[in-house]
């Protein structure tokens, strides 16, 4: 006789899944839950908007309260938004930790959050003042400066870019029928969020963070992030060039624009080789000569880490199923 009830099986499944998560993914999930709880209690129990007004990104108050270009990402005022940002963020961080390390993943999150917050603040401020100076604005334009914006969507965009860098050729399956390569996931995410935002009338709340988070993560990983295998900074491989985010038919045109930007802003020089941690000049290697090897090692390490994690989860599930079968007999 089976002594396991459906409720207890569900609780055990949730508990076991939580235990398998990395520490950093657990901490991130707890922070996001706490941020939503604080906003919910403030608005529904104390009937106050103090939390979201102070922690959310309010462009009109960013100067001198500059901390809100970071804190906005860790508070959420929509339960529906939390339902998809929380599990998505936790899963991606759980997958990235064995590839980038907890410190590397944390840096990607902080850089993406801060950069997208600052760029969104600049965009909103410039748009407002352009409308006012040109005489095209009206009395409602000030709302873009004083509407609190919050959510983890921009950081998720950056984390997807990091996954694309690590395992670009891996297959992603959504809803059992939609299948695509990981290298196209960032663009699909941006287009999907933009369409949903357009339909729901929340373009300002999501799109700037998602777009800026995507670009900031790519710029950081492409030119500044220290690669663990070689000790060099940046990833100049062809698989991670800016045009690689777009469909193949669009890549030639995007390459022309990207090359012009490189020449104009000298972006390519930002990722030059830098001394390793040992500070031994004899250990420095060429950025270009090591790029292909390092990229291949990173993708191999990423695939191996994910496969080991999936195999471990599968074996654990099989053992639990066998144990339950033995107990039932």
Coordinates of C-alpha atoms in Angstrom, one line a residue:
X1 CA 0.0 0.0 0.0
X2 CA 1.4 3.4 -1.0
X3 CA 1.6 5.6 2.0
X4 CA 2.7 8.7 0.0
X5 CA -0.1 11.3 -0.5
X6 CA -0.1 13.6 -3.5
X7 CA 0.4 16.6 -1.2
X8 CA 3.5 15.1 0.5
X9 CA 5.0 14.1 -2.9
X10 CA 4.6 17.7 -4.2
X11 CA 6.2 19.1 -1.1
X12 CA 9.1 16.6 -1.3
X13 CA 9.6 17.5 -5.0
X14 CA 9.8 21.2 -4.1
X15 CA 12.1 20.6 -1.2
X16 CA 14.5 18.4 -3.2
X17 CA 14.6 20.8 -6.0
X18 CA 15.4 23.7 -3.7
X19 CA 18.2 21.7 -2.0
X20 CA 19.9 21.1 -5.4
X21 CA 20.1 24.8 -6.2
X22 CA 23.4 26.6 -5.8
X23 CA 23.7 28.9 -2.8
X24 CA 23.8 32.0 -4.9
X25 CA 20.6 31.1 -6.7
X26 CA 18.9 30.5 -3.4
X27 CA 20.1 33.9 -2.1
X28 CA 18.9 35.7 -5.2
X29 CA 15.5 34.0 -5.0
X30 CA 15.2 35.0 -1.3
X31 CA 16.1 38.6 -2.2
X32 CA 13.6 38.9 -4.9
X33 CA 10.8 37.4 -2.7
X34 CA 11.7 39.8 0.1
X35 CA 11.6 42.8 -2.3
X36 CA 8.1 41.8 -3.5
X37 CA 6.9 41.2 0.1
X38 CA 8.1 44.6 1.2
X39 CA 6.3 46.3 -1.7
X40 CA 3.1 44.2 -1.1
X41 CA 3.0 44.9 2.6
X42 CA 3.7 48.6 2.1
X43 CA 0.9 49.0 -0.5
X44 CA -1.7 46.7 0.8
X45 CA -1.2 46.7 4.6
X46 CA 0.1 50.1 5.3
X47 CA -1.4 51.8 2.2
X48 CA 1.8 53.5 1.4
X49 CA 4.1 53.6 -1.6
X50 CA 7.2 54.4 0.4
X51 CA 9.1 51.2 -0.4
X52 CA 8.7 51.4 -4.2
X53 CA 9.2 55.2 -4.2
X54 CA 12.5 54.9 -2.4
X55 CA 13.9 51.7 -3.8
X56 CA 12.4 51.8 -7.3
X57 CA 14.1 53.8 -10.1
X58 CA 12.6 57.3 -10.1
X59 CA 14.5 59.3 -12.6
X60 CA 13.5 62.6 -11.0
X61 CA 15.0 61.5 -7.7
X62 CA 18.1 59.6 -8.9
X63 CA 20.1 62.8 -8.2
X64 CA 21.2 62.9 -5.4
X65 CA 19.7 59.4 -4.4
X66 CA 21.8 57.5 -6.9
X67 CA 21.4 54.1 -5.1
X68 CA 18.1 53.6 -6.9
X69 CA 19.9 52.7 -10.1
X70 CA 20.7 49.4 -8.4
X71 CA 18.0 48.8 -5.9
X72 CA 15.2 49.0 -8.5
X73 CA 16.1 45.5 -9.7
X74 CA 15.5 43.8 -6.4
X75 CA 12.0 45.0 -5.7
X76 CA 8.9 44.0 -7.6
X77 CA 5.4 45.5 -7.6
X78 CA 3.6 43.0 -9.8
X79 CA 2.9 39.4 -8.8
X80 CA 2.5 38.3 -12.4
X81 CA 6.0 39.7 -13.2
X82 CA 7.4 37.9 -10.1
X83 CA 5.9 34.6 -11.3
X84 CA 8.2 34.5 -14.3
X85 CA 11.2 36.6 -13.2
X86 CA 11.8 34.6 -10.0
X87 CA 12.0 31.1 -11.4
X88 CA 13.8 32.3 -14.6
X89 CA 16.5 34.2 -12.6
X90 CA 17.0 31.3 -10.2
X91 CA 17.3 28.7 -12.9
X92 CA 19.8 30.7 -15.0
X93 CA 22.0 31.6 -12.0
X94 CA 21.9 27.9 -11.0
X95 CA 23.1 27.0 -14.5
X96 CA 25.7 29.7 -14.8
X97 CA 27.4 29.2 -11.4
X98 CA 29.4 26.1 -12.4
X99 CA 30.5 27.9 -15.6
X100 CA 31.3 31.4 -14.3
X101 CA 31.7 30.7 -10.6
X102 CA 29.6 32.5 -8.0
X103 CA 31.8 35.6 -8.1
X104 CA 31.7 35.8 -11.9
X105 CA 27.9 35.4 -12.0
X106 CA 27.5 38.0 -9.3
X107 CA 29.6 40.5 -11.2
X108 CA 27.5 40.0 -14.3
X109 CA 24.4 40.7 -12.4
X110 CA 25.7 43.8 -10.7
X111 CA 27.2 45.2 -13.9
X112 CA 24.0 44.6 -15.8
X113 CA 21.7 46.0 -13.2
X114 CA 23.8 49.2 -12.6
X115 CA 24.5 49.8 -16.3
X116 CA 20.8 49.3 -17.4
X117 CA 19.7 51.5 -14.4
X118 CA 22.0 54.4 -15.3
X119 CA 21.3 54.2 -19.0
X120 CA 17.5 54.1 -18.4
X121 CA 17.8 57.2 -16.1
X122 CA 19.8 59.1 -18.8
X123 CA 17.3 58.1 -21.5
X124 CA 14.3 59.2 -19.5
X125 CA 15.9 62.5 -18.5
X126 CA 17.0 63.3 -22.0
X127 CA 13.7 62.4 -23.5
X128 CA 11.8 64.6 -21.0
X129 CA 14.1 67.7 -21.5
X130 CA 14.0 67.3 -25.3
X131 CA 10.2 67.2 -25.2
X132 CA 10.1 70.3 -23.0
X133 CA 12.7 72.3 -25.0
X134 CA 11.1 71.4 -28.4
X135 CA 7.7 72.4 -27.2
X136 CA 6.3 69.0 -28.0
X137 CA 5.6 68.0 -24.4
X138 CA 2.5 68.3 -22.4
X139 CA 1.6 68.3 -18.7
X140 CA 1.8 64.5 -18.5
X141 CA 5.4 64.2 -19.5
X142 CA 6.7 64.7 -16.0
X143 CA 5.2 61.3 -15.1
X144 CA 8.1 59.6 -16.9
X145 CA 10.5 61.2 -14.3
X146 CA 8.4 60.3 -11.2
X147 CA 6.9 56.9 -12.0
X148 CA 8.7 54.3 -10.0
X149 CA 10.2 51.5 -12.2
X150 CA 11.3 48.2 -10.8
X151 CA 11.9 44.6 -11.7
X152 CA 14.7 42.1 -12.5
X153 CA 14.0 41.9 -16.2
X154 CA 17.1 43.7 -17.3
X155 CA 19.4 41.5 -15.2
X156 CA 17.7 38.4 -16.8
X157 CA 18.5 39.8 -20.2
X158 CA 22.2 40.0 -19.2
X159 CA 22.2 36.5 -17.7
X160 CA 20.8 35.1 -20.9
X161 CA 23.7 36.8 -22.8
X162 CA 26.1 35.0 -20.5
X163 CA 24.4 31.7 -21.2
X164 CA 24.6 32.4 -24.9
X165 CA 28.4 33.1 -24.5
X166 CA 28.9 29.8 -22.7
X167 CA 26.7 27.4 -24.7
X168 CA 25.6 29.1 -28.0
X169 CA 24.8 25.9 -29.9
X170 CA 22.7 24.2 -27.2
X171 CA 19.1 23.7 -28.0
X172 CA 16.4 25.4 -26.0
X173 CA 12.8 24.0 -25.9
X174 CA 9.8 26.0 -24.8
X175 CA 6.3 24.7 -24.4
X176 CA 7.5 21.3 -25.8
X177 CA 7.3 22.5 -29.4
X178 CA 9.2 25.8 -29.7
X179 CA 12.9 25.0 -30.3
X180 CA 15.8 27.2 -31.0
X181 CA 19.6 27.6 -30.4
X182 CA 20.8 29.4 -27.2
X183 CA 22.6 31.9 -29.4
X184 CA 19.3 33.4 -30.4
X185 CA 17.8 33.4 -26.9
X186 CA 18.7 37.1 -26.1
X187 CA 17.1 38.4 -29.2
X188 CA 14.0 36.2 -28.7
X189 CA 13.7 37.4 -25.1
X190 CA 14.0 41.1 -26.1
X191 CA 11.4 40.7 -28.9
X192 CA 9.0 38.8 -26.6
X193 CA 9.2 41.3 -23.7
X194 CA 8.8 44.2 -26.2
X195 CA 5.6 42.6 -27.7
X196 CA 4.1 41.9 -24.3
X197 CA 5.0 45.4 -23.1
X198 CA 3.5 46.9 -26.2
X199 CA 0.2 45.0 -25.7
X200 CA 0.0 45.7 -22.0
X201 CA 1.0 49.4 -22.3
X202 CA 4.2 48.9 -20.2
X203 CA 6.9 49.8 -22.7
X204 CA 8.6 52.2 -20.2
X205 CA 8.6 49.7 -17.4
X206 CA 10.4 46.8 -19.2
X207 CA 11.9 47.6 -22.6
X208 CA 14.7 50.1 -21.6
X209 CA 16.0 47.7 -18.9
X210 CA 15.9 44.7 -21.2
X211 CA 17.6 46.4 -24.1
X212 CA 20.3 48.1 -22.0
X213 CA 20.8 45.0 -19.9
X214 CA 21.4 43.0 -23.1
X215 CA 24.0 45.5 -24.5
X216 CA 25.7 46.1 -21.1
X217 CA 26.2 42.4 -20.5
X218 CA 27.6 41.9 -24.0
X219 CA 29.9 44.9 -23.7
X220 CA 31.2 43.7 -20.3
X221 CA 31.7 40.1 -21.3
X222 CA 33.2 41.1 -24.7
X223 CA 35.8 43.5 -23.3
X224 CA 36.1 43.5 -19.5
X225 CA 35.2 40.2 -18.0
X226 CA 38.3 38.2 -16.9
X227 CA 38.3 34.8 -18.6
X228 CA 39.2 32.1 -16.1
X229 CA 41.0 29.9 -18.5
X230 CA 43.5 32.3 -19.9
X231 CA 43.5 35.2 -17.4
X232 CA 42.8 37.6 -20.2
X233 CA 40.0 40.1 -20.3
X234 CA 37.2 39.9 -22.8
X235 CA 36.0 37.4 -25.4
X236 CA 37.0 38.4 -29.0
X237 CA 35.8 35.1 -30.6
X238 CA 33.6 35.3 -33.7
X239 CA 30.9 33.3 -31.9
X240 CA 30.4 36.2 -29.5
X241 CA 30.6 39.2 -31.9
X242 CA 27.8 41.7 -31.7
X243 CA 26.3 40.5 -35.0
X244 CA 26.0 36.9 -33.7
X245 CA 22.9 37.9 -31.8
X246 CA 21.0 38.5 -35.0
X247 CA 19.7 36.1 -37.7
X248 CA 22.4 35.1 -40.3
X249 CA 20.8 37.2 -43.0
X250 CA 21.1 40.4 -40.9
X251 CA 24.7 39.8 -39.7
X252 CA 26.5 41.4 -42.7
X253 CA 24.7 44.7 -42.2
X254 CA 25.1 44.5 -38.4
X255 CA 28.8 43.8 -38.9
X256 CA 29.2 47.0 -40.9
X257 CA 27.5 49.1 -38.3
X258 CA 29.4 47.4 -35.4
X259 CA 32.8 47.9 -37.2
X260 CA 32.0 51.6 -37.7
X261 CA 31.3 51.9 -34.0
X262 CA 34.5 50.1 -33.1
X263 CA 36.5 52.5 -35.2
X264 CA 34.7 55.6 -34.0
X265 CA 34.7 54.8 -30.2
X266 CA 37.9 52.7 -30.1
X267 CA 35.9 49.9 -28.4
X268 CA 38.2 47.2 -29.7
X269 CA 41.1 48.5 -27.6
X270 CA 39.3 48.1 -24.3
X271 CA 39.7 44.4 -24.4
X272 CA 43.5 44.4 -24.9
X273 CA 45.5 41.8 -22.9
X274 CA 46.2 42.6 -19.3
X275 CA 48.6 41.1 -16.8
X276 CA 47.5 38.0 -15.1
X277 CA 47.1 37.7 -11.3
X278 CA 50.8 36.6 -11.0
X279 CA 52.0 40.0 -12.5
X280 CA 54.6 38.0 -14.5
X281 CA 55.0 39.5 -17.9
X282 CA 56.4 36.3 -19.2
X283 CA 53.0 34.6 -18.6
X284 CA 51.1 37.1 -20.7
X285 CA 49.7 35.8 -24.0
X286 CA 48.3 37.3 -27.1
X287 CA 44.6 38.2 -26.9
X288 CA 43.9 37.2 -30.4
X289 CA 45.8 33.9 -30.5
X290 CA 44.2 32.6 -27.3
X291 CA 40.6 33.7 -28.1
X292 CA 39.5 30.7 -30.1
X293 CA 41.1 28.2 -27.7
X294 CA 39.6 30.0 -24.7
X295 CA 36.2 30.2 -26.2
X296 CA 36.2 26.5 -27.0
X297 CA 37.3 25.6 -23.5
X298 CA 34.6 27.7 -22.0
X299 CA 31.9 26.2 -24.1
X300 CA 33.2 22.7 -23.4
X301 CA 33.3 23.4 -19.7
X302 CA 29.8 24.9 -19.8
X303 CA 28.3 21.9 -21.6
X304 CA 30.1 19.5 -19.3
X305 CA 28.8 21.3 -16.2
X306 CA 25.3 21.4 -17.4
X307 CA 25.3 17.8 -18.5
X308 CA 26.7 16.7 -15.2
X309 CA 24.0 18.7 -13.4
X310 CA 21.3 17.2 -15.5
X311 CA 22.6 13.7 -15.1
X312 CA 22.9 14.1 -11.4
X313 CA 19.3 15.3 -11.1
X314 CA 18.1 12.5 -13.3
X315 CA 19.9 9.9 -11.3
X316 CA 18.6 11.3 -8.0
X317 CA 15.0 11.3 -9.4
X318 CA 15.5 7.7 -10.6
X319 CA 16.7 6.6 -7.1
X320 CA 13.8 8.4 -5.4
X321 CA 11.3 6.7 -7.8
X322 CA 12.9 3.3 -7.1
X323 CA 12.8 3.9 -3.4
X324 CA 9.1 4.8 -3.5
X325 CA 8.4 1.7 -5.6
X326 CA 10.1 -0.5 -3.1
X327 CA 8.2 1.1 -0.2
X328 CA 4.9 0.6 -2.1
X329 CA 5.6 -3.1 -2.4

